[in-house]
Amino acid sequence: MAQNIDLYPQGWTSCDLTTEESDRLDELERMIMVLRFQMLTGFKKDGQSIAELQNQAIEISHELFPPLTVGRHYMGGGEYYGTHGQIDKFTDASEQITPLAWQLVIPRHRHAGTASTLRGYWAGGQLGNGGIISDLEGINFDAETRHGVSANLTAPAVYFRGSYSQTDGYFGGIGLFGAVSGEGRVEKMPFSTETPAVTGSALPTVRGGSNVNRSESKIYFSGGWVVTKNIDAVNVATDATSTLSAKMAHARLEAGNFDSPVAGYVAAGVDVLNMVNMRSIERLTFGGPETAGLVSNSLTARTDTDSEGFSAQRKGYWHGGINGQMHHSIEAMDFSTERMTML
């Protein structure tokens, strides 16, 4: 039968990997101030008065706070007039994009990504000829070089999402194309071994085409092809799954997802009950119990599906989409105001 572009969009990709790097100037400044503090402490031990040292002590008191960080995000694969393997880097400090000099070995789209502090991984997805794969590819964040992964997913996967805990990568919401027996499965990849395995608990209600958010203790999969407003959670301490009492405002799939420290956001996507693309944004507030609802602001430019998102310290970013094959725009949400602006 003919392909319905609303049900089977062409550009699906879950491709964004995120890492943080120290701000080198800030790091140098901190090292100098630590040395100065040690010198002043030495003077004090040698008998200098507190009065002579009090101003200097105030000057370095912010040593108690952690250093600033500069995030980097890597967007790999997708479909722009054909499935490709290009990798673009987005730097938070400048909000600029630069392409890497190398590409994915296997061009793919409708795949998933996860990341440790050292490496990022792209998993599974669909080839340009329609084939579904289980292959994993990686990147070393420090050197921005290719990282080979010897293991694969336990089975080919498409239309799914990736996330992570401190020690493991997670892939969930496996979907469609005949893989009915595997729909909803969750695969866990310890970063120490880079070998995925199926966890004991599948997602109770959410399947392929879902959205994903993460807090410190849980990974949340929501919506998807099964036309549901449900939100399923994976407890990363036990790998147990459950369905939250909180519900999405829309049965939403293929949205762009990003997170602040206290809430997860799901932007745009398709309302599968009415088969319309949306500009609205939903918030899942973390904690116990979790709550969900629409935010007052929406995307500024266009509705879209098959989109992506990534998270920074103060902002969340939305980009991509099947309706945006002629668009390269990125929108940013300031977490303090929850307002979207076009970059």
PDB file of C-alpha atoms in Angstrom, residues 38-328:
ATOM      1  CA  GLN A  38      47.492  28.220  49.863  1.00  0.00           C
ATOM      2  CA  MET A  39      50.030  31.046  49.957  1.00  0.00           C
ATOM      3  CA  LEU A  40      47.799  33.209  52.157  1.00  0.00           C
ATOM      4  CA  THR A  41      47.159  30.304  54.469  1.00  0.00           C
ATOM      5  CA  GLY A  42      50.902  29.834  54.758  1.00  0.00           C
ATOM      6  CA  PHE A  43      51.339  33.507  55.659  1.00  0.00           C
ATOM      7  CA  LYS A  44      48.654  33.164  58.297  1.00  0.00           C
ATOM      8  CA  LYS A  45      50.417  30.173  59.820  1.00  0.00           C
ATOM      9  CA  ASP A  46      53.595  32.242  59.908  1.00  0.00           C
ATOM     10  CA  GLY A  47      51.864  34.815  62.104  1.00  0.00           C
ATOM     11  CA  GLN A  48      50.184  37.387  59.864  1.00  0.00           C
ATOM     12  CA  SER A  49      47.077  38.916  61.397  1.00  0.00           C
ATOM     13  CA  ILE A  50      43.544  38.082  60.324  1.00  0.00           C
ATOM     14  CA  ALA A  51      43.010  41.756  59.562  1.00  0.00           C
ATOM     15  CA  GLU A  52      45.725  41.665  56.905  1.00  0.00           C
ATOM     16  CA  LEU A  53      44.186  38.624  55.248  1.00  0.00           C
ATOM     17  CA  GLN A  54      40.428  39.216  55.438  1.00  0.00           C
ATOM     18  CA  ASN A  55      40.020  40.986  52.076  1.00  0.00           C
ATOM     19  CA  GLN A  56      41.977  38.345  50.236  1.00  0.00           C
ATOM     20  CA  ALA A  57      39.944  35.598  51.882  1.00  0.00           C
ATOM     21  CA  ILE A  58      36.697  37.193  50.687  1.00  0.00           C
ATOM     22  CA  GLU A  59      38.074  37.471  47.167  1.00  0.00           C
ATOM     23  CA  ILE A  60      38.555  33.715  46.824  1.00  0.00           C
ATOM     24  CA  SER A  61      35.512  32.533  48.746  1.00  0.00           C
ATOM     25  CA  HIS A  62      33.732  31.347  45.552  1.00  0.00           C
ATOM     26  CA  GLU A  63      36.216  28.454  45.402  1.00  0.00           C
ATOM     27  CA  LEU A  64      33.485  26.461  47.126  1.00  0.00           C
ATOM     28  CA  PHE A  65      31.384  26.431  43.932  1.00  0.00           C
ATOM     29  CA  PRO A  66      31.915  24.057  40.994  1.00  0.00           C
ATOM     30  CA  PRO A  67      33.456  25.334  37.756  1.00  0.00           C
ATOM     31  CA  LEU A  68      31.406  26.474  34.794  1.00  0.00           C
ATOM     32  CA  THR A  69      30.975  23.939  32.025  1.00  0.00           C
ATOM     33  CA  VAL A  70      30.632  24.179  28.280  1.00  0.00           C
ATOM     34  CA  GLY A  71      28.334  21.585  26.740  1.00  0.00           C
ATOM     35  CA  ARG A  72      28.719  19.991  23.346  1.00  0.00           C
ATOM     36  CA  HIS A  73      26.068  18.067  21.450  1.00  0.00           C
ATOM     37  CA  TYR A  74      26.634  15.771  18.475  1.00  0.00           C
ATOM     38  CA  MET A  75      23.872  15.227  15.918  1.00  0.00           C
ATOM     39  CA  GLY A  76      24.573  12.209  13.720  1.00  0.00           C
ATOM     40  CA  GLY A  77      22.706  10.704  10.794  1.00  0.00           C
ATOM     41  CA  GLY A  78      19.172  11.479   9.670  1.00  0.00           C
ATOM     42  CA  GLU A  79      17.648  12.089   6.285  1.00  0.00           C
ATOM     43  CA  TYR A  80      18.145  15.196   4.212  1.00  0.00           C
ATOM     44  CA  TYR A  81      17.334  14.314   0.591  1.00  0.00           C
ATOM     45  CA  GLY A  82      18.545  10.807   1.369  1.00  0.00           C
ATOM     46  CA  THR A  83      19.789   8.946   4.435  1.00  0.00           C
ATOM     47  CA  HIS A  84      23.223  10.245   5.472  1.00  0.00           C
ATOM     48  CA  GLY A  85      25.897   9.837   8.146  1.00  0.00           C
ATOM     49  CA  GLN A  86      26.957  13.445   8.695  1.00  0.00           C
ATOM     50  CA  ILE A  87      27.788  14.478  12.280  1.00  0.00           C
ATOM     51  CA  ASP A  88      27.341  18.096  13.387  1.00  0.00           C
ATOM     52  CA  LYS A  89      28.614  19.572  16.655  1.00  0.00           C
ATOM     53  CA  PHE A  90      26.615  22.210  18.553  1.00  0.00           C
ATOM     54  CA  THR A  91      28.545  24.190  21.192  1.00  0.00           C
ATOM     55  CA  ASP A  92      26.455  25.743  23.970  1.00  0.00           C
ATOM     56  CA  ALA A  93      28.706  28.739  24.646  1.00  0.00           C
ATOM     57  CA  SER A  94      28.556  30.050  21.068  1.00  0.00           C
ATOM     58  CA  GLU A  95      25.317  28.332  19.975  1.00  0.00           C
ATOM     59  CA  GLN A  96      27.061  27.557  16.688  1.00  0.00           C
ATOM     60  CA  ILE A  97      27.163  24.375  14.603  1.00  0.00           C
ATOM     61  CA  THR A  98      30.250  22.895  12.935  1.00  0.00           C
ATOM     62  CA  PRO A  99      30.461  19.586  11.009  1.00  0.00           C
ATOM     63  CA  LEU A 100      32.971  16.936  12.033  1.00  0.00           C
ATOM     64  CA  ALA A 101      35.569  15.794   9.499  1.00  0.00           C
ATOM     65  CA  TRP A 102      34.301  12.205   9.609  1.00  0.00           C
ATOM     66  CA  GLN A 103      30.873  10.582   9.362  1.00  0.00           C
ATOM     67  CA  LEU A 104      29.023   7.521  10.599  1.00  0.00           C
ATOM     68  CA  VAL A 105      30.252   4.320   8.996  1.00  0.00           C
ATOM     69  CA  ILE A 106      26.638   3.316   8.363  1.00  0.00           C
ATOM     70  CA  PRO A 107      24.337   6.168   7.247  1.00  0.00           C
ATOM     71  CA  ARG A 108      21.080   5.789   9.177  1.00  0.00           C
ATOM     72  CA  HIS A 109      17.933   7.488  10.408  1.00  0.00           C
ATOM     73  CA  ARG A 110      15.158   6.670  12.920  1.00  0.00           C
ATOM     74  CA  HIS A 111      17.904   5.584  15.334  1.00  0.00           C
ATOM     75  CA  ALA A 112      18.693   6.346  18.985  1.00  0.00           C
ATOM     76  CA  GLY A 113      21.591   7.868  20.905  1.00  0.00           C
ATOM     77  CA  THR A 114      23.053   7.645  24.399  1.00  0.00           C
ATOM     78  CA  ALA A 115      26.184   8.968  26.110  1.00  0.00           C
ATOM     79  CA  SER A 116      28.555   8.432  29.024  1.00  0.00           C
ATOM     80  CA  THR A 117      30.935  11.115  30.287  1.00  0.00           C
ATOM     81  CA  LEU A 118      33.628   9.816  27.923  1.00  0.00           C
ATOM     82  CA  ARG A 119      31.808   8.610  24.813  1.00  0.00           C
ATOM     83  CA  GLY A 120      28.621   8.885  22.810  1.00  0.00           C
ATOM     84  CA  TYR A 121      26.815   6.077  20.972  1.00  0.00           C
ATOM     85  CA  TRP A 122      24.409   5.834  18.034  1.00  0.00           C
ATOM     86  CA  ALA A 123      22.371   2.632  17.900  1.00  0.00           C
ATOM     87  CA  GLY A 124      20.217   0.793  15.382  1.00  0.00           C
ATOM     88  CA  GLY A 125      17.969   2.650  12.966  1.00  0.00           C
ATOM     89  CA  GLN A 126      16.955   2.319   9.343  1.00  0.00           C
ATOM     90  CA  LEU A 127      19.007   2.318   6.140  1.00  0.00           C
ATOM     91  CA  GLY A 128      18.147   4.186   2.987  1.00  0.00           C
ATOM     92  CA  ASN A 129      16.886   0.953   1.416  1.00  0.00           C
ATOM     93  CA  GLY A 130      14.482   0.340   4.299  1.00  0.00           C
ATOM     94  CA  GLY A 131      16.590  -2.260   6.118  1.00  0.00           C
ATOM     95  CA  ILE A 132      16.622  -2.150   9.920  1.00  0.00           C
ATOM     96  CA  ILE A 133      19.935  -2.595  11.759  1.00  0.00           C
ATOM     97  CA  SER A 134      21.290  -3.282  15.246  1.00  0.00           C
ATOM     98  CA  ASP A 135      24.768  -1.783  14.773  1.00  0.00           C
ATOM     99  CA  LEU A 136      26.382   0.544  17.322  1.00  0.00           C
ATOM    100  CA  GLU A 137      28.824   3.331  16.527  1.00  0.00           C
ATOM    101  CA  GLY A 138      30.597   5.688  18.921  1.00  0.00           C
ATOM    102  CA  ILE A 139      32.554   8.900  19.380  1.00  0.00           C
ATOM    103  CA  ASN A 140      35.327   9.754  21.851  1.00  0.00           C
ATOM    104  CA  PHE A 141      34.313  13.137  23.230  1.00  0.00           C
ATOM    105  CA  ASP A 142      37.751  14.494  24.207  1.00  0.00           C
ATOM    106  CA  ALA A 143      39.450  13.891  20.872  1.00  0.00           C
ATOM    107  CA  GLU A 144      36.258  13.918  18.769  1.00  0.00           C
ATOM    108  CA  THR A 145      37.428  10.734  17.082  1.00  0.00           C
ATOM    109  CA  ARG A 146      35.527   7.644  15.982  1.00  0.00           C
ATOM    110  CA  HIS A 147      35.076   4.944  18.629  1.00  0.00           C
ATOM    111  CA  GLY A 148      34.503   1.401  17.454  1.00  0.00           C
ATOM    112  CA  VAL A 149      31.977  -0.721  19.342  1.00  0.00           C
ATOM    113  CA  SER A 150      32.250  -4.498  18.947  1.00  0.00           C
ATOM    114  CA  ALA A 151      28.773  -5.347  20.304  1.00  0.00           C
ATOM    115  CA  ASN A 152      25.345  -4.583  18.794  1.00  0.00           C
ATOM    116  CA  LEU A 153      21.811  -4.256  20.097  1.00  0.00           C
ATOM    117  CA  THR A 154      20.246  -7.634  20.844  1.00  0.00           C
ATOM    118  CA  ALA A 155      17.976  -7.215  17.795  1.00  0.00           C
ATOM    119  CA  PRO A 156      17.451  -4.673  14.988  1.00  0.00           C
ATOM    120  CA  ALA A 157      15.558  -1.594  16.200  1.00  0.00           C
ATOM    121  CA  VAL A 158      13.852   1.425  14.692  1.00  0.00           C
ATOM    122  CA  TYR A 159      11.628   4.294  15.900  1.00  0.00           C
ATOM    123  CA  PHE A 160      13.020   4.151  19.423  1.00  0.00           C
ATOM    124  CA  ARG A 161      14.728   6.483  21.918  1.00  0.00           C
ATOM    125  CA  GLY A 162      17.930   6.459  23.942  1.00  0.00           C
ATOM    126  CA  SER A 163      18.848   7.887  27.335  1.00  0.00           C
ATOM    127  CA  TYR A 164      21.301   7.182  30.162  1.00  0.00           C
ATOM    128  CA  SER A 165      22.113   6.968  33.853  1.00  0.00           C
ATOM    129  CA  GLN A 166      25.552   7.625  35.347  1.00  0.00           C
ATOM    130  CA  THR A 167      26.723   4.116  34.518  1.00  0.00           C
ATOM    131  CA  ASP A 168      24.480   2.758  31.765  1.00  0.00           C
ATOM    132  CA  GLY A 169      22.849   3.636  28.475  1.00  0.00           C
ATOM    133  CA  TYR A 170      19.187   2.742  27.933  1.00  0.00           C
ATOM    134  CA  PHE A 171      17.218   2.163  24.734  1.00  0.00           C
ATOM    135  CA  GLY A 172      13.429   1.906  24.875  1.00  0.00           C
ATOM    136  CA  GLY A 173      10.242   2.125  22.853  1.00  0.00           C
ATOM    137  CA  ILE A 174      11.297  -0.218  20.073  1.00  0.00           C
ATOM    138  CA  GLY A 175       8.754   0.115  17.281  1.00  0.00           C
ATOM    139  CA  LEU A 176       7.017  -1.052  14.134  1.00  0.00           C
ATOM    140  CA  PHE A 177       7.953  -2.801  10.914  1.00  0.00           C
ATOM    141  CA  GLY A 178       6.948  -6.266  12.002  1.00  0.00           C
ATOM    142  CA  ALA A 179       8.938  -6.362  15.240  1.00  0.00           C
ATOM    143  CA  VAL A 180       5.744  -6.830  17.275  1.00  0.00           C
ATOM    144  CA  SER A 181       7.314  -9.293  19.699  1.00  0.00           C
ATOM    145  CA  GLY A 182      10.014  -6.778  20.534  1.00  0.00           C
ATOM    146  CA  GLU A 183       7.902  -3.664  20.847  1.00  0.00           C
ATOM    147  CA  GLY A 184       8.289  -1.965  24.200  1.00  0.00           C
ATOM    148  CA  ARG A 185      11.463  -3.808  25.160  1.00  0.00           C
ATOM    149  CA  VAL A 186      14.176  -1.942  27.043  1.00  0.00           C
ATOM    150  CA  GLU A 187      17.846  -2.625  26.396  1.00  0.00           C
ATOM    151  CA  LYS A 188      20.530  -1.601  28.873  1.00  0.00           C
ATOM    152  CA  MET A 189      24.162  -1.058  27.885  1.00  0.00           C
ATOM    153  CA  PRO A 190      26.708  -0.787  30.724  1.00  0.00           C
ATOM    154  CA  PHE A 191      29.270   1.795  29.654  1.00  0.00           C
ATOM    155  CA  SER A 192      32.000  -0.380  31.162  1.00  0.00           C
ATOM    156  CA  THR A 193      31.324  -3.272  28.757  1.00  0.00           C
ATOM    157  CA  GLU A 194      29.447  -1.601  25.878  1.00  0.00           C
ATOM    158  CA  THR A 195      27.323  -4.751  25.560  1.00  0.00           C
ATOM    159  CA  PRO A 196      23.528  -4.245  25.455  1.00  0.00           C
ATOM    160  CA  ALA A 197      21.146  -6.712  27.087  1.00  0.00           C
ATOM    161  CA  VAL A 198      17.362  -6.796  27.427  1.00  0.00           C
ATOM    162  CA  THR A 199      16.181  -5.821  30.904  1.00  0.00           C
ATOM    163  CA  GLY A 200      13.622  -7.895  32.750  1.00  0.00           C
ATOM    164  CA  SER A 201      10.871  -5.292  32.453  1.00  0.00           C
ATOM    165  CA  ALA A 202       9.410  -4.017  29.184  1.00  0.00           C
ATOM    166  CA  LEU A 203       7.581  -0.688  28.978  1.00  0.00           C
ATOM    167  CA  PRO A 204       4.022  -1.359  30.196  1.00  0.00           C
ATOM    168  CA  THR A 205       2.126   0.834  27.710  1.00  0.00           C
ATOM    169  CA  VAL A 206       4.488   2.911  25.513  1.00  0.00           C
ATOM    170  CA  ARG A 207       5.826   1.631  22.199  1.00  0.00           C
ATOM    171  CA  GLY A 208       7.626   2.964  19.111  1.00  0.00           C
ATOM    172  CA  GLY A 209       7.568   6.606  18.080  1.00  0.00           C
ATOM    173  CA  SER A 210       7.723   7.661  21.724  1.00  0.00           C
ATOM    174  CA  ASN A 211       9.334  10.620  23.475  1.00  0.00           C
ATOM    175  CA  VAL A 212      11.985  10.412  26.188  1.00  0.00           C
ATOM    176  CA  ASN A 213      13.015  12.494  29.211  1.00  0.00           C
ATOM    177  CA  ARG A 214      15.300  11.781  32.148  1.00  0.00           C
ATOM    178  CA  SER A 215      15.762  12.803  35.765  1.00  0.00           C
ATOM    179  CA  GLU A 216      18.528  11.686  38.112  1.00  0.00           C
ATOM    180  CA  SER A 217      16.587   8.581  39.125  1.00  0.00           C
ATOM    181  CA  LYS A 218      14.259   7.727  36.222  1.00  0.00           C
ATOM    182  CA  ILE A 219      13.971   7.646  32.443  1.00  0.00           C
ATOM    183  CA  TYR A 220      10.522   8.482  31.076  1.00  0.00           C
ATOM    184  CA  PHE A 221       9.054   7.243  27.783  1.00  0.00           C
ATOM    185  CA  SER A 222       5.757   8.810  26.708  1.00  0.00           C
ATOM    186  CA  GLY A 223       3.187   8.727  23.904  1.00  0.00           C
ATOM    187  CA  GLY A 224       4.015   6.860  20.720  1.00  0.00           C
ATOM    188  CA  TRP A 225       2.300   4.858  17.997  1.00  0.00           C
ATOM    189  CA  VAL A 226      -0.159   3.114  20.314  1.00  0.00           C
ATOM    190  CA  VAL A 227      -2.131   6.389  20.616  1.00  0.00           C
ATOM    191  CA  THR A 228      -1.629   6.891  24.332  1.00  0.00           C
ATOM    192  CA  LYS A 229      -1.181   9.793  26.737  1.00  0.00           C
ATOM    193  CA  ASN A 230       0.614   7.485  29.147  1.00  0.00           C
ATOM    194  CA  ILE A 231       4.088   8.041  30.564  1.00  0.00           C
ATOM    195  CA  ASP A 232       6.146   4.958  31.445  1.00  0.00           C
ATOM    196  CA  ALA A 233       9.140   5.230  33.776  1.00  0.00           C
ATOM    197  CA  VAL A 234      12.284   3.117  34.121  1.00  0.00           C
ATOM    198  CA  ASN A 235      13.843   3.260  37.595  1.00  0.00           C
ATOM    199  CA  VAL A 236      17.588   3.229  36.844  1.00  0.00           C
ATOM    200  CA  ALA A 237      18.424   1.807  40.289  1.00  0.00           C
ATOM    201  CA  THR A 238      16.386  -1.360  39.700  1.00  0.00           C
ATOM    202  CA  ASP A 239      15.445  -1.291  35.970  1.00  0.00           C
ATOM    203  CA  ALA A 240      11.822  -1.784  37.062  1.00  0.00           C
ATOM    204  CA  THR A 241       9.194  -0.121  34.871  1.00  0.00           C
ATOM    205  CA  SER A 242       5.885   1.482  35.809  1.00  0.00           C
ATOM    206  CA  THR A 243       3.182   3.738  34.377  1.00  0.00           C
ATOM    207  CA  LEU A 244       2.822   7.138  36.051  1.00  0.00           C
ATOM    208  CA  SER A 245      -0.494   8.464  37.263  1.00  0.00           C
ATOM    209  CA  ALA A 246       0.347  11.694  35.415  1.00  0.00           C
ATOM    210  CA  LYS A 247      -0.776  11.840  31.766  1.00  0.00           C
ATOM    211  CA  MET A 248       0.254  13.892  28.762  1.00  0.00           C
ATOM    212  CA  ALA A 249      -2.178  16.536  27.536  1.00  0.00           C
ATOM    213  CA  HIS A 250      -1.956  15.085  23.998  1.00  0.00           C
ATOM    214  CA  ALA A 251      -1.342  11.608  22.613  1.00  0.00           C
ATOM    215  CA  ARG A 252       1.907  12.867  21.148  1.00  0.00           C
ATOM    216  CA  LEU A 253       4.618  11.125  19.156  1.00  0.00           C
ATOM    217  CA  GLU A 254       7.918  11.978  17.466  1.00  0.00           C
ATOM    218  CA  ALA A 255       8.494  15.230  19.347  1.00  0.00           C
ATOM    219  CA  GLY A 256      11.743  16.966  20.276  1.00  0.00           C
ATOM    220  CA  ASN A 257      12.718  16.266  23.893  1.00  0.00           C
ATOM    221  CA  PHE A 258      14.979  18.091  26.376  1.00  0.00           C
ATOM    222  CA  ASP A 259      15.384  18.390  30.142  1.00  0.00           C
ATOM    223  CA  SER A 260      16.181  20.893  32.867  1.00  0.00           C
ATOM    224  CA  PRO A 261      17.343  19.672  36.301  1.00  0.00           C
ATOM    225  CA  VAL A 262      13.727  19.711  37.532  1.00  0.00           C
ATOM    226  CA  ALA A 263      11.536  18.977  34.488  1.00  0.00           C
ATOM    227  CA  GLY A 264      11.402  17.255  31.107  1.00  0.00           C
ATOM    228  CA  TYR A 265       9.907  18.904  28.004  1.00  0.00           C
ATOM    229  CA  VAL A 266       8.230  17.412  24.920  1.00  0.00           C
ATOM    230  CA  ALA A 267       7.967  19.917  22.038  1.00  0.00           C
ATOM    231  CA  ALA A 268       5.925  19.687  18.798  1.00  0.00           C
ATOM    232  CA  GLY A 269       5.197  16.243  17.343  1.00  0.00           C
ATOM    233  CA  VAL A 270       1.961  14.707  16.072  1.00  0.00           C
ATOM    234  CA  ASP A 271      -1.338  14.562  17.939  1.00  0.00           C
ATOM    235  CA  VAL A 272      -2.215  11.035  16.812  1.00  0.00           C
ATOM    236  CA  LEU A 273      -5.831  11.307  17.943  1.00  0.00           C
ATOM    237  CA  ASN A 274      -6.454  14.138  15.480  1.00  0.00           C
ATOM    238  CA  MET A 275      -3.505  13.523  13.092  1.00  0.00           C
ATOM    239  CA  VAL A 276      -2.254  17.109  13.229  1.00  0.00           C
ATOM    240  CA  ASN A 277       1.220  18.485  13.827  1.00  0.00           C
ATOM    241  CA  MET A 278       1.590  20.692  16.893  1.00  0.00           C
ATOM    242  CA  ARG A 279       3.631  23.656  18.129  1.00  0.00           C
ATOM    243  CA  SER A 280       2.737  23.182  21.786  1.00  0.00           C
ATOM    244  CA  ILE A 281       5.127  22.050  24.532  1.00  0.00           C
ATOM    245  CA  GLU A 282       4.418  19.793  27.498  1.00  0.00           C
ATOM    246  CA  ARG A 283       6.268  19.687  30.815  1.00  0.00           C
ATOM    247  CA  LEU A 284       6.828  16.670  33.054  1.00  0.00           C
ATOM    248  CA  THR A 285       7.840  17.935  36.489  1.00  0.00           C
ATOM    249  CA  PHE A 286      10.175  15.485  38.228  1.00  0.00           C
ATOM    250  CA  GLY A 287       9.867  14.413  41.834  1.00  0.00           C
ATOM    251  CA  GLY A 288       7.265  12.488  43.751  1.00  0.00           C
ATOM    252  CA  PRO A 289       4.673  12.360  42.498  1.00  0.00           C
ATOM    253  CA  GLU A 290       5.475  13.564  38.973  1.00  0.00           C
ATOM    254  CA  THR A 291       3.035  15.996  37.327  1.00  0.00           C
ATOM    255  CA  ALA A 292       2.448  16.827  33.659  1.00  0.00           C
ATOM    256  CA  GLY A 293       0.809  19.629  31.682  1.00  0.00           C
ATOM    257  CA  LEU A 294       1.149  22.158  28.857  1.00  0.00           C
ATOM    258  CA  VAL A 295       3.427  25.186  29.247  1.00  0.00           C
ATOM    259  CA  SER A 296       2.102  28.595  28.218  1.00  0.00           C
ATOM    260  CA  ASN A 297       4.628  29.098  25.406  1.00  0.00           C
ATOM    261  CA  SER A 298       5.006  27.223  22.108  1.00  0.00           C
ATOM    262  CA  LEU A 299       7.495  26.911  19.251  1.00  0.00           C
ATOM    263  CA  THR A 300       7.877  30.239  17.464  1.00  0.00           C
ATOM    264  CA  ALA A 301       8.140  29.187  13.824  1.00  0.00           C
ATOM    265  CA  ARG A 302       6.363  26.028  12.730  1.00  0.00           C
ATOM    266  CA  THR A 303       4.646  22.811  13.646  1.00  0.00           C
ATOM    267  CA  ASP A 304       6.637  19.692  12.963  1.00  0.00           C
ATOM    268  CA  THR A 305       7.051  16.013  13.643  1.00  0.00           C
ATOM    269  CA  ASP A 306      10.051  13.694  13.549  1.00  0.00           C
ATOM    270  CA  SER A 307      11.996  16.313  15.463  1.00  0.00           C
ATOM    271  CA  GLU A 308      14.772  16.183  18.056  1.00  0.00           C
ATOM    272  CA  GLY A 309      16.019  18.027  21.118  1.00  0.00           C
ATOM    273  CA  PHE A 310      18.995  18.304  23.456  1.00  0.00           C
ATOM    274  CA  SER A 311      19.634  19.804  26.875  1.00  0.00           C
ATOM    275  CA  ALA A 312      22.073  22.362  28.223  1.00  0.00           C
ATOM    276  CA  GLN A 313      22.529  23.836  31.686  1.00  0.00           C
ATOM    277  CA  ARG A 314      20.257  26.840  31.231  1.00  0.00           C
ATOM    278  CA  LYS A 315      18.471  26.062  27.953  1.00  0.00           C
ATOM    279  CA  GLY A 316      16.808  23.277  26.012  1.00  0.00           C
ATOM    280  CA  TYR A 317      17.010  23.095  22.210  1.00  0.00           C
ATOM    281  CA  TRP A 318      14.566  21.816  19.566  1.00  0.00           C
ATOM    282  CA  HIS A 319      15.462  21.139  15.919  1.00  0.00           C
ATOM    283  CA  GLY A 320      14.854  19.021  12.854  1.00  0.00           C
ATOM    284  CA  GLY A 321      11.591  17.530  11.658  1.00  0.00           C
ATOM    285  CA  ILE A 322      10.229  15.953   8.505  1.00  0.00           C
ATOM    286  CA  ASN A 323       8.470  19.159   7.484  1.00  0.00           C
ATOM    287  CA  GLY A 324      11.780  20.921   7.945  1.00  0.00           C
ATOM    288  CA  GLN A 325      13.811  19.180   5.251  1.00  0.00           C
ATOM    289  CA  MET A 326      14.281  22.644   3.758  1.00  0.00           C
ATOM    290  CA  HIS A 327      14.852  24.170   7.193  1.00  0.00           C
ATOM    291  CA  HIS A 328      17.951  24.126   9.384  1.00  0.00           C
TER     292      HIS A 328
END
